[in-house]
């Protein structure tokens, strides 16, 4: 999917995935001391804006210019500051051992670059840093609540275990859940969640 696809997706003033944070991310950040958090593929910025409101130095990455414009607009309305980076995650230089938390919330990448991106992000965590991930499983294809329709872009336990093998204490589990994240994520869903430490 090219940037043009996402720019078109996000062209309206409404927020396709809502303005509230992902519930799993909210739960995890509640038990962590605020520091530097990186949110790759954060779209319209709901998660970065939430994190900033909780005291985190939040950086959102996306390759849709329109998404990042809306993220900045949302941050301004919520009276918080976020950093934004526009670009492709395969090309952006991300410093190693830079972030306390990296949160991948519905950041689905094609197989040709997925492992490369995941390993780059693992290296960007500080020692002791945490990785938080929520994404759709192949079982999500049975539902209409969101996510890629290409099975190769949906995530399994084995896939994530291999991609994030540099991390320690990895906990991966699948869940049936009910999504209420704007019109883009609404209804019964099948998700996979990962927690890991550097």
XYZ file of C-alpha atoms in Angstrom, residues 17 19 30 44 50 52 55 66 89 111 140 146 155 183:
14
model
C -9.666 4.882 13.919
C -9.320 9.755 18.723
C -0.439 2.711 32.867
C -3.681 9.854 12.674
C -2.536 9.797 24.377
C 2.054 12.544 25.341
C 3.843 12.424 30.223
C -2.195 13.634 5.695
C 10.257 2.563 7.915
C 6.533 -10.130 4.233
C -9.354 -11.974 11.305
C -10.680 -4.073 9.990
C 0.637 -12.143 12.103
C -15.276 3.218 11.737
